[in-house]
PDB file of C-alpha atoms and ligand atoms in Angstrom:
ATOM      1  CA  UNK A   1     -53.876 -14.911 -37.125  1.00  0.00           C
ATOM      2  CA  UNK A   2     -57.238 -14.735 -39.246  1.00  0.00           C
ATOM      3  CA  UNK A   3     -58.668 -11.269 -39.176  1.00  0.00           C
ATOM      4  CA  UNK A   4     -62.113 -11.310 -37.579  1.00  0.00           C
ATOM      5  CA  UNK A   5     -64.739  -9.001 -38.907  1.00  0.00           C
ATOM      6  CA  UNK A   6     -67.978  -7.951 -36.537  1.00  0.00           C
ATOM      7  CA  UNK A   7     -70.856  -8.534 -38.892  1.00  0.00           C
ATOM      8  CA  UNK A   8     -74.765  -7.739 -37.192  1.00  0.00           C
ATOM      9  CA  UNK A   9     -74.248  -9.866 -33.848  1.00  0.00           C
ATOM     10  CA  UNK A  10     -71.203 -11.967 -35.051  1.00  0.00           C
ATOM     11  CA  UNK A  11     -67.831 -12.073 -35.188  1.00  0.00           C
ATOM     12  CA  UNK A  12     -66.452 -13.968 -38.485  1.00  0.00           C
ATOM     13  CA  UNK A  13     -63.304 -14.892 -40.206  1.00  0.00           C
ATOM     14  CA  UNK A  14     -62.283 -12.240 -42.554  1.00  0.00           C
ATOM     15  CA  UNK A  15     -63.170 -14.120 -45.939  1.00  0.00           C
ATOM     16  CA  UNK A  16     -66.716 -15.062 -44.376  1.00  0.00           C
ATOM     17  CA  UNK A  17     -67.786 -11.818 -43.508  1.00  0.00           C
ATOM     18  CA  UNK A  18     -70.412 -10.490 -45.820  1.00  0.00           C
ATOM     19  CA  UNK A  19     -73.707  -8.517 -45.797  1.00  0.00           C
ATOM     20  CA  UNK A  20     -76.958  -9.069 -48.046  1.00  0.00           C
ATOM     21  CA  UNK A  21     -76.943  -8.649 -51.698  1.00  0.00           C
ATOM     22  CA  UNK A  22     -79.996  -6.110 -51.337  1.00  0.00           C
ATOM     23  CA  UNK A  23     -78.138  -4.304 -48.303  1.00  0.00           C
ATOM     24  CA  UNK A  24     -79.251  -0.497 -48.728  1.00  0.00           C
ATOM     25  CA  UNK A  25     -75.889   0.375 -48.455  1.00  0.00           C
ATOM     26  CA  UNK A  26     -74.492  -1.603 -51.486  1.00  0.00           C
ATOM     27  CA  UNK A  27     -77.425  -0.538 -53.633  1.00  0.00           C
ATOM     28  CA  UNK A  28     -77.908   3.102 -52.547  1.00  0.00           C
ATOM     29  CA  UNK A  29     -74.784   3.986 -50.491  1.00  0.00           C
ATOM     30  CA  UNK A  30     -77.849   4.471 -47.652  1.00  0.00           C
ATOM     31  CA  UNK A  31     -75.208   3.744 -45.271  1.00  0.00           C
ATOM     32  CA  UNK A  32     -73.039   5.806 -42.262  1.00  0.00           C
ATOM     33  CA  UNK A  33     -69.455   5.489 -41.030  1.00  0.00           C
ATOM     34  CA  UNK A  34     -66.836   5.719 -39.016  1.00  0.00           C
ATOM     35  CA  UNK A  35     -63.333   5.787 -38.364  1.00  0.00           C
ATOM     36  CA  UNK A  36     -61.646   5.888 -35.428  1.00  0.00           C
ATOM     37  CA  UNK A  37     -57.953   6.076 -34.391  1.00  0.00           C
ATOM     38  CA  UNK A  38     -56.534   2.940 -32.203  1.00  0.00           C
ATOM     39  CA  UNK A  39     -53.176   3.932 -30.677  1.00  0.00           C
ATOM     40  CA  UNK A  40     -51.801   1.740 -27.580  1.00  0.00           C
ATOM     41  CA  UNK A  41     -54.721  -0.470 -28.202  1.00  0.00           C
ATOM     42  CA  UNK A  42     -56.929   2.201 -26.833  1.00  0.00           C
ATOM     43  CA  UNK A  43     -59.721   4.278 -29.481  1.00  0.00           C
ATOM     44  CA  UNK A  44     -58.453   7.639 -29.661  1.00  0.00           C
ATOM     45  CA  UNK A  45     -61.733  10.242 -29.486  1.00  0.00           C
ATOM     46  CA  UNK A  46     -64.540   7.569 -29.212  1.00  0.00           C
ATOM     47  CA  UNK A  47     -66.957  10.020 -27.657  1.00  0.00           C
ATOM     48  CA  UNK A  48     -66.795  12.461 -30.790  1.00  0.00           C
ATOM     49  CA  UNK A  49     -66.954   9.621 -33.381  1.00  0.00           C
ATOM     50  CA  UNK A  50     -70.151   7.903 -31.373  1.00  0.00           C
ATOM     51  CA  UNK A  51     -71.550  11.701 -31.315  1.00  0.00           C
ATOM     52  CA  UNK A  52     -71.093  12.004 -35.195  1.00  0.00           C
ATOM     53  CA  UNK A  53     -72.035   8.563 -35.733  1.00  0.00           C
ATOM     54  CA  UNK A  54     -75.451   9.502 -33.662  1.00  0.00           C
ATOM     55  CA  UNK A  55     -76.302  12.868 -35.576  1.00  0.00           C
ATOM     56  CA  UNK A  56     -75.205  11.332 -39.323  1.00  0.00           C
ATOM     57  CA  UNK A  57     -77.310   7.976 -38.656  1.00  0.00           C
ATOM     58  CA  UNK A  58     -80.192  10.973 -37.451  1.00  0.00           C
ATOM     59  CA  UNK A  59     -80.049  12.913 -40.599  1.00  0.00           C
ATOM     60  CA  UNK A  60     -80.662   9.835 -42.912  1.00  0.00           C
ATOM     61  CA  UNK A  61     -83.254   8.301 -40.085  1.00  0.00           C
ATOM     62  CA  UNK A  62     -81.625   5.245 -39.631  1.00  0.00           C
ATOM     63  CA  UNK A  63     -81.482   4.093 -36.415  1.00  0.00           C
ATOM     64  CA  UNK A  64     -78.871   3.316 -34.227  1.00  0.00           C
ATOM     65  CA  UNK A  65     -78.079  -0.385 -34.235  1.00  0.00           C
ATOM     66  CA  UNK A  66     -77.298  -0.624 -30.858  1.00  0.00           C
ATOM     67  CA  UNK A  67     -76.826   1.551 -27.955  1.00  0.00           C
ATOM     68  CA  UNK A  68     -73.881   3.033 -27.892  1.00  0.00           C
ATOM     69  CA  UNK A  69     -72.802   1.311 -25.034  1.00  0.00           C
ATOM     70  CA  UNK A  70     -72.760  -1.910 -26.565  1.00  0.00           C
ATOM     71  CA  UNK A  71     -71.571  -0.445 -29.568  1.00  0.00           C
ATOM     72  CA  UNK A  72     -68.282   0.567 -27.610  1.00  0.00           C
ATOM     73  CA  UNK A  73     -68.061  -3.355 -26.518  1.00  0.00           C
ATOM     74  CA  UNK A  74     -68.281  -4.376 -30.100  1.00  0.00           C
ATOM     75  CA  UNK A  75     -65.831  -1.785 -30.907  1.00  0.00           C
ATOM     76  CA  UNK A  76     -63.329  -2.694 -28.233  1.00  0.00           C
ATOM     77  CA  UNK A  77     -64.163  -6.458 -28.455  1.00  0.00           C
ATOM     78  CA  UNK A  78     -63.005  -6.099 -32.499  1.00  0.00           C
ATOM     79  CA  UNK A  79     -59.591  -4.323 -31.684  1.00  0.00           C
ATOM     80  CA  UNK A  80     -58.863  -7.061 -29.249  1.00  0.00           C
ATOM     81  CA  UNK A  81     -59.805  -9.926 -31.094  1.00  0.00           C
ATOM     82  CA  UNK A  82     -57.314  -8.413 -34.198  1.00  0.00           C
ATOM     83  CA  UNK A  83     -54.197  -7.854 -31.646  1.00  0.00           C
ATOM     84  CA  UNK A  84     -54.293  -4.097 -33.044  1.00  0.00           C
ATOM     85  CA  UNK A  85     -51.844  -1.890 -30.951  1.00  0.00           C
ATOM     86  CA  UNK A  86     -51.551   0.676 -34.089  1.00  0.00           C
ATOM     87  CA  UNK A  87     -54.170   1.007 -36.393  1.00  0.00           C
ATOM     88  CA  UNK A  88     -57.822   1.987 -37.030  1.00  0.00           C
ATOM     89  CA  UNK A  89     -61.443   0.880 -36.705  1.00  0.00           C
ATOM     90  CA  UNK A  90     -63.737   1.064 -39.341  1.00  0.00           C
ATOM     91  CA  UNK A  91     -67.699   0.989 -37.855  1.00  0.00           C
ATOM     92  CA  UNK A  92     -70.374   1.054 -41.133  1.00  0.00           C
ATOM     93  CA  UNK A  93     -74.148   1.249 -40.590  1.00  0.00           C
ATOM     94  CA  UNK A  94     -76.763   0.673 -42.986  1.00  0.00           C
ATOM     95  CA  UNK A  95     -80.402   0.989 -43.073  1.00  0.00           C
ATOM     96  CA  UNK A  96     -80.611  -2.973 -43.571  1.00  0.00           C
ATOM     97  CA  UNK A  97     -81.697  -5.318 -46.336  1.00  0.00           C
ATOM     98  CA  UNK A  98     -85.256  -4.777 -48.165  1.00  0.00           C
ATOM     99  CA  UNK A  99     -86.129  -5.233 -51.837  1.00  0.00           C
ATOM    100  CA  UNK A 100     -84.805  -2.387 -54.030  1.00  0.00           C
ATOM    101  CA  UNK A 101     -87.372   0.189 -54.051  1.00  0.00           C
ATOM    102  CA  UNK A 102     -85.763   4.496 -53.882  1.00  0.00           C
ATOM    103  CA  UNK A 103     -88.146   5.174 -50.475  1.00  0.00           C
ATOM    104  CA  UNK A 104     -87.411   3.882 -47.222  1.00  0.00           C
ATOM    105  CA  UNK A 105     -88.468   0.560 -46.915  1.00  0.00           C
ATOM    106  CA  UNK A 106     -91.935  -0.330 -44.519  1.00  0.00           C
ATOM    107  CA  UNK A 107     -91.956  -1.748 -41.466  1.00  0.00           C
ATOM    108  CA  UNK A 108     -88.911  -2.806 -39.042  1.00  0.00           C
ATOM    109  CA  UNK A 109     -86.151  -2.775 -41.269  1.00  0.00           C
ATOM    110  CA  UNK A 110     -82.722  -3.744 -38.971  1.00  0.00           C
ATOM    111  CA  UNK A 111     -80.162  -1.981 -39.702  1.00  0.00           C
ATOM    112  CA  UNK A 112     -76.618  -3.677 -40.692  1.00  0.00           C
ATOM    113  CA  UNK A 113     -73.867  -3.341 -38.267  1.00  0.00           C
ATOM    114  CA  UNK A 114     -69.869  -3.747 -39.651  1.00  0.00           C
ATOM    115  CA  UNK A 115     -66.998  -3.625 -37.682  1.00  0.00           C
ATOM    116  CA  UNK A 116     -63.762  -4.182 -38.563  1.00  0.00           C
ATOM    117  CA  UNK A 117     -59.878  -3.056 -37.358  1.00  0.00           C
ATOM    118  CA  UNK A 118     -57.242  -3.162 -39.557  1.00  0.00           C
ATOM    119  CA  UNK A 119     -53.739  -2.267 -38.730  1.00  0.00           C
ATOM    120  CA  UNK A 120     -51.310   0.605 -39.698  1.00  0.00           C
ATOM    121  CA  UNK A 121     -47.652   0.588 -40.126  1.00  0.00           C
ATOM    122  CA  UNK A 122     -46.483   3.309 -37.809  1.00  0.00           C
ATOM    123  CA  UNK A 123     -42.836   3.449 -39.167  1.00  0.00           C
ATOM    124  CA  UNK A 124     -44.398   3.719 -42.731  1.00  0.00           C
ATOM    125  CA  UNK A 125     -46.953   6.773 -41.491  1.00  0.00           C
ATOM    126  CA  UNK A 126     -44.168   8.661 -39.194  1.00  0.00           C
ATOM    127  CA  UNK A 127     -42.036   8.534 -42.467  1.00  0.00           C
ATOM    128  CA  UNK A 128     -44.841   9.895 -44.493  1.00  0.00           C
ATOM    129  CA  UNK A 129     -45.309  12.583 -42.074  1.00  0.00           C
ATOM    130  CA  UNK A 130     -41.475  13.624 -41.544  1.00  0.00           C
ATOM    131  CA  UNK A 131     -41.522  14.192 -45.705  1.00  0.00           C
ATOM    132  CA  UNK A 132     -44.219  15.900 -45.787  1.00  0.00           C
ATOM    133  CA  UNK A 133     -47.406  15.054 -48.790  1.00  0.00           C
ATOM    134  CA  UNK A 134     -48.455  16.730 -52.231  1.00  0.00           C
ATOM    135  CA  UNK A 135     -51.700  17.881 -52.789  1.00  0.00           C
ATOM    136  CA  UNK A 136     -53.548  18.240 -56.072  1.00  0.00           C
ATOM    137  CA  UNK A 137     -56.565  20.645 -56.113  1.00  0.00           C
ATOM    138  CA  UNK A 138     -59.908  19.805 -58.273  1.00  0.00           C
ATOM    139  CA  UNK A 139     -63.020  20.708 -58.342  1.00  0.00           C
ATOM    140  CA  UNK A 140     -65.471  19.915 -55.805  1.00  0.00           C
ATOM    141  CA  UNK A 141     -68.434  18.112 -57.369  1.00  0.00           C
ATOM    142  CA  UNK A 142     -70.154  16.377 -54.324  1.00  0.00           C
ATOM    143  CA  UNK A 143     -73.512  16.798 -53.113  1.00  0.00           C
ATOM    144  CA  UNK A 144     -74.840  19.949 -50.730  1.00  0.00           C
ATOM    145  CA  UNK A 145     -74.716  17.690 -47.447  1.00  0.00           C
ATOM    146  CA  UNK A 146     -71.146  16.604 -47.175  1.00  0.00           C
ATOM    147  CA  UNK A 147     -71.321  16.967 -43.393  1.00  0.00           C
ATOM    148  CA  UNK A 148     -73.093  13.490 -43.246  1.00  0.00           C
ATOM    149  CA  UNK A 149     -70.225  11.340 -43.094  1.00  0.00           C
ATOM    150  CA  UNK A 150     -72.210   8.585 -45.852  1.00  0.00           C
ATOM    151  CA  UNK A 151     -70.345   5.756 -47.608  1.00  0.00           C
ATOM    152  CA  UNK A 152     -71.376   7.641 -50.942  1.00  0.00           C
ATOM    153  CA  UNK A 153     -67.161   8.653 -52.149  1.00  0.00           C
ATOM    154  CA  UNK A 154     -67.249   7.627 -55.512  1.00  0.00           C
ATOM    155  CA  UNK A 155     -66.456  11.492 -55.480  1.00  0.00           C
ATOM    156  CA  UNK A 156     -63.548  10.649 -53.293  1.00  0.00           C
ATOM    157  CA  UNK A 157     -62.604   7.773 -55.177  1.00  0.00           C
ATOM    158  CA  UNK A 158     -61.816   9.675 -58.196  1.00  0.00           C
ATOM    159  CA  UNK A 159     -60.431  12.951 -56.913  1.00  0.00           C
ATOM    160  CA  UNK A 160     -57.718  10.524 -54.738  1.00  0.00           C
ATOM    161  CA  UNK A 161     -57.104   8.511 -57.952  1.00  0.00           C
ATOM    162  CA  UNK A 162     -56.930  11.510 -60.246  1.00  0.00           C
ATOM    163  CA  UNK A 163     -54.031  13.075 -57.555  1.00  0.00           C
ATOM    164  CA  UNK A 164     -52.203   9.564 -57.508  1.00  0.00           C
ATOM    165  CA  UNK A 165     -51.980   9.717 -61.110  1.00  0.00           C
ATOM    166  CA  UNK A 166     -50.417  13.501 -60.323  1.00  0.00           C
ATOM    167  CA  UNK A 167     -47.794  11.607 -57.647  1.00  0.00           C
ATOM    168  CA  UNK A 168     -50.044  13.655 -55.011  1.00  0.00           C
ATOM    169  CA  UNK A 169     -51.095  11.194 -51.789  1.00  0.00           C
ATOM    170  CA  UNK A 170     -54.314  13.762 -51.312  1.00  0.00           C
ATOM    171  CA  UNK A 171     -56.835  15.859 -53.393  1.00  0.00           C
ATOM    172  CA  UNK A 172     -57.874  19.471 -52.188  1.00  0.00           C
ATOM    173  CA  UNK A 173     -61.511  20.102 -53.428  1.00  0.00           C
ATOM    174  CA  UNK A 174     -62.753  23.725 -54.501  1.00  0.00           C
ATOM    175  CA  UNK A 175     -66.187  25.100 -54.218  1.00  0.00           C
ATOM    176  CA  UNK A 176     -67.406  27.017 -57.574  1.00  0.00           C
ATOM    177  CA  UNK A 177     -66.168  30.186 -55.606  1.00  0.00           C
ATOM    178  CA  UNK A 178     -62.893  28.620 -56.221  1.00  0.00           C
ATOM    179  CA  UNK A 179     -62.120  27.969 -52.158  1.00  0.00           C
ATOM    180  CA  UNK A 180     -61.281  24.762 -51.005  1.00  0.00           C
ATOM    181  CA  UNK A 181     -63.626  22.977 -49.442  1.00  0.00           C
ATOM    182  CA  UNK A 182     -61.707  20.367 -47.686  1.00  0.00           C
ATOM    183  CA  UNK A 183     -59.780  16.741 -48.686  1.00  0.00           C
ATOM    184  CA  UNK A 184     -61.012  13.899 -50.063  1.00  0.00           C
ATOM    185  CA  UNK A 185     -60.638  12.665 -46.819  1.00  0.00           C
ATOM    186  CA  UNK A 186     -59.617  15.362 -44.968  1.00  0.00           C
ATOM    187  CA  UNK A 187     -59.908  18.470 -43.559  1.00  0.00           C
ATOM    188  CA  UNK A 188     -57.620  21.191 -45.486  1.00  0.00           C
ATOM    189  CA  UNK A 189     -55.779  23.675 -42.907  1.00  0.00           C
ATOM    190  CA  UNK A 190     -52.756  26.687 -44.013  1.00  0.00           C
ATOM    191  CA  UNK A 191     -50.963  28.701 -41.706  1.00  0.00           C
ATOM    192  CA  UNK A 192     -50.871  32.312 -43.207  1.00  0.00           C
ATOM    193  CA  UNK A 193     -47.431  34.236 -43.453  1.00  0.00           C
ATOM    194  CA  UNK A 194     -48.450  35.843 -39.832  1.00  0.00           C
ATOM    195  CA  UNK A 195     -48.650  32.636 -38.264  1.00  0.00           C
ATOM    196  CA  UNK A 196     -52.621  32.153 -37.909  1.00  0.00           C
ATOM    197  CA  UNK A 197     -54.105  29.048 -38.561  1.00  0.00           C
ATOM    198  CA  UNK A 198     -56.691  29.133 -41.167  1.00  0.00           C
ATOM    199  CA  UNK A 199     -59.287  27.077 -41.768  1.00  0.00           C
ATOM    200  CA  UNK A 200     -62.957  26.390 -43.487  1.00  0.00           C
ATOM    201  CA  UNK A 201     -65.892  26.765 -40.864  1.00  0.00           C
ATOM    202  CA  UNK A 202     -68.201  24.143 -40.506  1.00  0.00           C
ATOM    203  CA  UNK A 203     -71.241  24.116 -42.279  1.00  0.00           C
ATOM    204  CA  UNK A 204     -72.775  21.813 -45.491  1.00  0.00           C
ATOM    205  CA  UNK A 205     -69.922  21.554 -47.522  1.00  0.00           C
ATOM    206  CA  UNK A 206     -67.789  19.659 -45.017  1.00  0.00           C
ATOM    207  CA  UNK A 207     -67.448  17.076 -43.166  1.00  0.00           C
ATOM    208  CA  UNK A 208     -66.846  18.093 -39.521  1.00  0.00           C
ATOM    209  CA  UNK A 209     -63.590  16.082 -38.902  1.00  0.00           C
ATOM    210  CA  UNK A 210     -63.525  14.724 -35.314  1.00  0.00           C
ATOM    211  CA  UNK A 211     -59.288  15.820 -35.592  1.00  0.00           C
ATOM    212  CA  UNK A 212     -60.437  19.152 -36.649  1.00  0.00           C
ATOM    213  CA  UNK A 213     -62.609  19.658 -33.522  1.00  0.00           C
ATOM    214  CA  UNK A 214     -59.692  18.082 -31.205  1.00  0.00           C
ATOM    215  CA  UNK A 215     -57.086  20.496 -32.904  1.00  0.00           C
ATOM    216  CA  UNK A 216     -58.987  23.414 -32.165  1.00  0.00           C
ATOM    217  CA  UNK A 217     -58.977  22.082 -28.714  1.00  0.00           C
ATOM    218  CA  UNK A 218     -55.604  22.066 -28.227  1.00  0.00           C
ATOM    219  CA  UNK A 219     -54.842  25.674 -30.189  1.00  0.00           C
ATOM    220  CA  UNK A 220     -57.153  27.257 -28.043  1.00  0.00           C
ATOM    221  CA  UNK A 221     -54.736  25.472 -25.252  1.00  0.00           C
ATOM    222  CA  UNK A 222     -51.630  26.395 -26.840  1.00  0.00           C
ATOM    223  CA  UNK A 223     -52.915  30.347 -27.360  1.00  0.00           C
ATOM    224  CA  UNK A 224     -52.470  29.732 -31.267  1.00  0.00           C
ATOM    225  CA  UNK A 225     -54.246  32.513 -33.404  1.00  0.00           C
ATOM    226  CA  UNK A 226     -57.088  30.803 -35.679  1.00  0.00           C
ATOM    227  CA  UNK A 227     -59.405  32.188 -37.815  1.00  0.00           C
ATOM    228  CA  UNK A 228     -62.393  30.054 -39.707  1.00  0.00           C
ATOM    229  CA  UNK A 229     -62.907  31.009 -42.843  1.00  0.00           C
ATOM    230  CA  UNK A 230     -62.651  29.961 -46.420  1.00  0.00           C
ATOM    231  CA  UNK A 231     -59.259  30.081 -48.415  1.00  0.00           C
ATOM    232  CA  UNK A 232     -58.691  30.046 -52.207  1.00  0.00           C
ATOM    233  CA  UNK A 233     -55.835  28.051 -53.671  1.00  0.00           C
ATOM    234  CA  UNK A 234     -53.384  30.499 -54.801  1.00  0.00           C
ATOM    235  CA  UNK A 235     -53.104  31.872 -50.687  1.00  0.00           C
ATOM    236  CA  UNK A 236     -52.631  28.168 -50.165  1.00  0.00           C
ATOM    237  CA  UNK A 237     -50.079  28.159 -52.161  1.00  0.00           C
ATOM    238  CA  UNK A 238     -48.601  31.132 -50.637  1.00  0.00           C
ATOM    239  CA  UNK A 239     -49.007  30.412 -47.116  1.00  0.00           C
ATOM    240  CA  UNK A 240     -46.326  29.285 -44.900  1.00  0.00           C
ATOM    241  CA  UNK A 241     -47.396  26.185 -43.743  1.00  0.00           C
ATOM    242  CA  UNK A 242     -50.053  23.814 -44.563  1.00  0.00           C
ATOM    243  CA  UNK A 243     -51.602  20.247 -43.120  1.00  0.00           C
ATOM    244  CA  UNK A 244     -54.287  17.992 -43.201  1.00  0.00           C
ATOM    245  CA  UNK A 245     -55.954  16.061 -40.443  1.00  0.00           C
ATOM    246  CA  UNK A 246     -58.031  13.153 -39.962  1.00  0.00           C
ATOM    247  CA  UNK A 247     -57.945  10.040 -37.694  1.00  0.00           C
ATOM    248  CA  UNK A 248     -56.157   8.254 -39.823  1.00  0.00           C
ATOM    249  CA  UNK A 249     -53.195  10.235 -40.696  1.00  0.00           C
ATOM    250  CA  UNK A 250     -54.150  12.809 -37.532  1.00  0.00           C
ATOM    251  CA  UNK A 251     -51.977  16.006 -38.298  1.00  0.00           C
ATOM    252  CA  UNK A 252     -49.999  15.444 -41.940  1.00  0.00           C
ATOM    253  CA  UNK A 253     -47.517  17.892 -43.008  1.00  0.00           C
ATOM    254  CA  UNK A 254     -47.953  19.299 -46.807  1.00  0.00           C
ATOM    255  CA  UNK A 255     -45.026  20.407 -48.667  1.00  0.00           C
ATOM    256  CA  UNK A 256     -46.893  20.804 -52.275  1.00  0.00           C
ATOM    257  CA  UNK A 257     -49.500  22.052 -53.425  1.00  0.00           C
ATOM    258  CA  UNK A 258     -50.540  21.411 -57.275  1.00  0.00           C
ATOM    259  CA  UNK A 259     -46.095  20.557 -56.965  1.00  0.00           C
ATOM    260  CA  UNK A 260     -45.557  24.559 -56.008  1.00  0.00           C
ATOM    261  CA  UNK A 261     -43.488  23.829 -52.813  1.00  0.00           C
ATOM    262  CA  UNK A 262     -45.420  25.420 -49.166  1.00  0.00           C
ATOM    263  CA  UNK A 263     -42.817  27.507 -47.233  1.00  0.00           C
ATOM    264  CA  UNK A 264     -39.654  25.581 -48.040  1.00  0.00           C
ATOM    265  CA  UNK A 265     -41.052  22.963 -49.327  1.00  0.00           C
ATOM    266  CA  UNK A 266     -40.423  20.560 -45.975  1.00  0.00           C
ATOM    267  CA  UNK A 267     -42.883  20.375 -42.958  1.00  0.00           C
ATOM    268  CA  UNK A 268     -43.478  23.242 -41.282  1.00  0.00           C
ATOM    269  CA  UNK A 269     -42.048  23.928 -37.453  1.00  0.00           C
ATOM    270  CA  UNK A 270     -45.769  24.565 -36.372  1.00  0.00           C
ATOM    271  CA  UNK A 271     -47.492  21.794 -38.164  1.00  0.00           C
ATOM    272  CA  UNK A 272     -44.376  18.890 -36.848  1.00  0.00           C
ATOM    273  CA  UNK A 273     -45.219  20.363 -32.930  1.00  0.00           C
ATOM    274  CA  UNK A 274     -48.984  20.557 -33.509  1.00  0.00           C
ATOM    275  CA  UNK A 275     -48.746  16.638 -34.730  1.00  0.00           C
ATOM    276  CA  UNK A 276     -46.693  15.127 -31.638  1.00  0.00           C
ATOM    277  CA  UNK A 277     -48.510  16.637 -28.994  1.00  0.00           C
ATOM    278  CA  UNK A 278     -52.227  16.282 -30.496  1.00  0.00           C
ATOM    279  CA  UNK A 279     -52.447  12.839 -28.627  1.00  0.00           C
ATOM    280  CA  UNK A 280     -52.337  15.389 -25.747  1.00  0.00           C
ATOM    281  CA  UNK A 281     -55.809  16.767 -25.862  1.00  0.00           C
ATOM    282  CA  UNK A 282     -57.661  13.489 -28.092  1.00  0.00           C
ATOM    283  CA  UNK A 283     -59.264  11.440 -25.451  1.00  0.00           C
ATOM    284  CA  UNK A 284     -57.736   8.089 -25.145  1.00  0.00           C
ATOM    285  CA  UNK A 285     -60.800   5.415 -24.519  1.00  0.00           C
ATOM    286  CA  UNK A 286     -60.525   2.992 -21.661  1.00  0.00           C
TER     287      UNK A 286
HETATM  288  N1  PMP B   1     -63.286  15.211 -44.524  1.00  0.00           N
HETATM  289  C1  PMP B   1     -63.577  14.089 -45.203  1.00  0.00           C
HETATM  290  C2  PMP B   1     -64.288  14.204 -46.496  1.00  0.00           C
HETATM  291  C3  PMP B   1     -63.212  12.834 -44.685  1.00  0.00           C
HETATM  292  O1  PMP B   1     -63.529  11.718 -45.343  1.00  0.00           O
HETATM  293  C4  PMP B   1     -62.508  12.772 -43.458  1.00  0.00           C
HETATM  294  C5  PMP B   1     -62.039  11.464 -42.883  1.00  0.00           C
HETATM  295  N2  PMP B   1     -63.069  10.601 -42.607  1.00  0.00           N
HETATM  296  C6  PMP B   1     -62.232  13.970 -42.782  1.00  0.00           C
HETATM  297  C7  PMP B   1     -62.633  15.178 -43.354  1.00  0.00           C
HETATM  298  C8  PMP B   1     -61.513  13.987 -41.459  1.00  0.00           C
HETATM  299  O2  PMP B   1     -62.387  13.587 -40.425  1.00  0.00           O
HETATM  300  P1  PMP B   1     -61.836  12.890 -39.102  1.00  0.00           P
HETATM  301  O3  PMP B   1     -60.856  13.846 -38.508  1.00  0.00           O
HETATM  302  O4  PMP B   1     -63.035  12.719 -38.273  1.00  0.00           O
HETATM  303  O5  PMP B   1     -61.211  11.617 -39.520  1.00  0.00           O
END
């Protein structure tokens, strides 16, 4: 069956789906997005991605393309229309087409609405996550507001390119200070040799994963110690666990960091329970 892509009020064939050549958000990256977790054919955590969505669309003052009630149609209209039982939803706003000019551009500009669902090989991730990943850790040379979730990842690009080349499946970004920020595409977590979960706070310098929020959720649930706070790479690479989360990969196990091996070097006990019963506390859409 012939993907179909949601593309400003229409739903296309795959290999017809396109936006303007002047689209802000091919030109300037002046663009938002999301991605959400489908599991059982249901979006896992809609209300937190629709409230990021909301607050990163309001920090660039584009405005939402629709409410977000009929944005949740769209988004459940898309998975359906795909078949997608397992997989994710990508949801990309820009602020529209206009001549290329740096400022905003006058007048009524409407924004650009994507949506698309792809699907995801859940034998191929649950093997992934049983192994365990390696990280590689580089420095961190985004801009000062990476907790607007914008289509700008060139930064991304090559940090998850240079750890390929390393055989690592994620980079670990560090601040000048020499703490890591967070992933490339996800947020960075360690469990320190007392068993407390570590890690960064919120703030500029990340972006505030919507798994990150729901995992706190549940170790607040589960009485798990957890402190906020930065961490430097060497007590990552002493510390007896470590993980990653995001919607896409939810809670991954990592074994290596810059190939020294994390405990011993398989996924750790608390990061292997943490992952099968997250889908506990996530809300499960309707
Ligand atoms: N940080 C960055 C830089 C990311 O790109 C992502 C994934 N979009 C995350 C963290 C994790 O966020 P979430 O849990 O909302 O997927």
């Amino acid at each position: 069956m012939a993907r179909v892509v949601y593309v400003n009020g229409r739903y296309l064939p795959y290999a017809e789906a396109g936006v303007h050549v002047e689209d802000r958000g091919f030109q300037f990256a002046d663009s938002i997005y999301e991605v959400c977790e489908v599991k059982g054919g249901r979006l896992i955590d809609e209300t937190r991605h629709m409230e990021r969505l909301e607050r990163s669309l309001g920090e660039l003052r584009i405005v939402m393309p629709m409410s977000r009630a009929a944005l949740g149609l769209v988004m459940r209209e898309v998975v359906k229309r795909n078949r997608i039982t397992t997989g994710l939803l990508y949801l990309q706003v820009t602020r529209g087409a206009a001549p290329r000019d740096f400022p905003f551009p006058e007048g009524d500009v409407t924004p650009t609405l994507v949506c698309l669902a792809r699907r995801v090989d859940d034998a191929k991730r649950e093997a992934r996550a049983a192994q365990g990943i390696a990280v590689t850790t580089m420095p961190d040379v985004r801009w000062g507001r990476c907790d607007i979730k914008t289509v700008m990842l060139l930064p991304a690009v090559l940090a998850k390119e240079a750890a390929a080349e390393e055989g690592a499946q994620e980079a670990w970004l560090v601040d000048p200070q020499g703490f890591v920020t967070e992933g490339a595409s996800s947020n960075a977590w360690i469990v320190d040799p007392s068993g407390t979960l570590v890690t960064r706070p919120t703030g500029n310098a990340i972006l505030p994963g919507v798994t990150r929020r729901t995992l706190l959720d549940l170790l607040s649930r589960e009485n798990i110690p957890i402190e906020e706070r930065p961490f430097r790479v060497d007590e990552a690479e002493r510390a007896r666990e470590a993980f990653i989360t995001s919607a896409s990969g939810t809670v991954m196990p990592v074994v290596a960091i810059n190939k020294v091996a994390i405990g011993d070097g398989r996924p750790g006990a608390l990061t292997l329970r943490l992952r099968s019963i997250f889908h506990q506390v996530a809300e499960t859409s309707l």
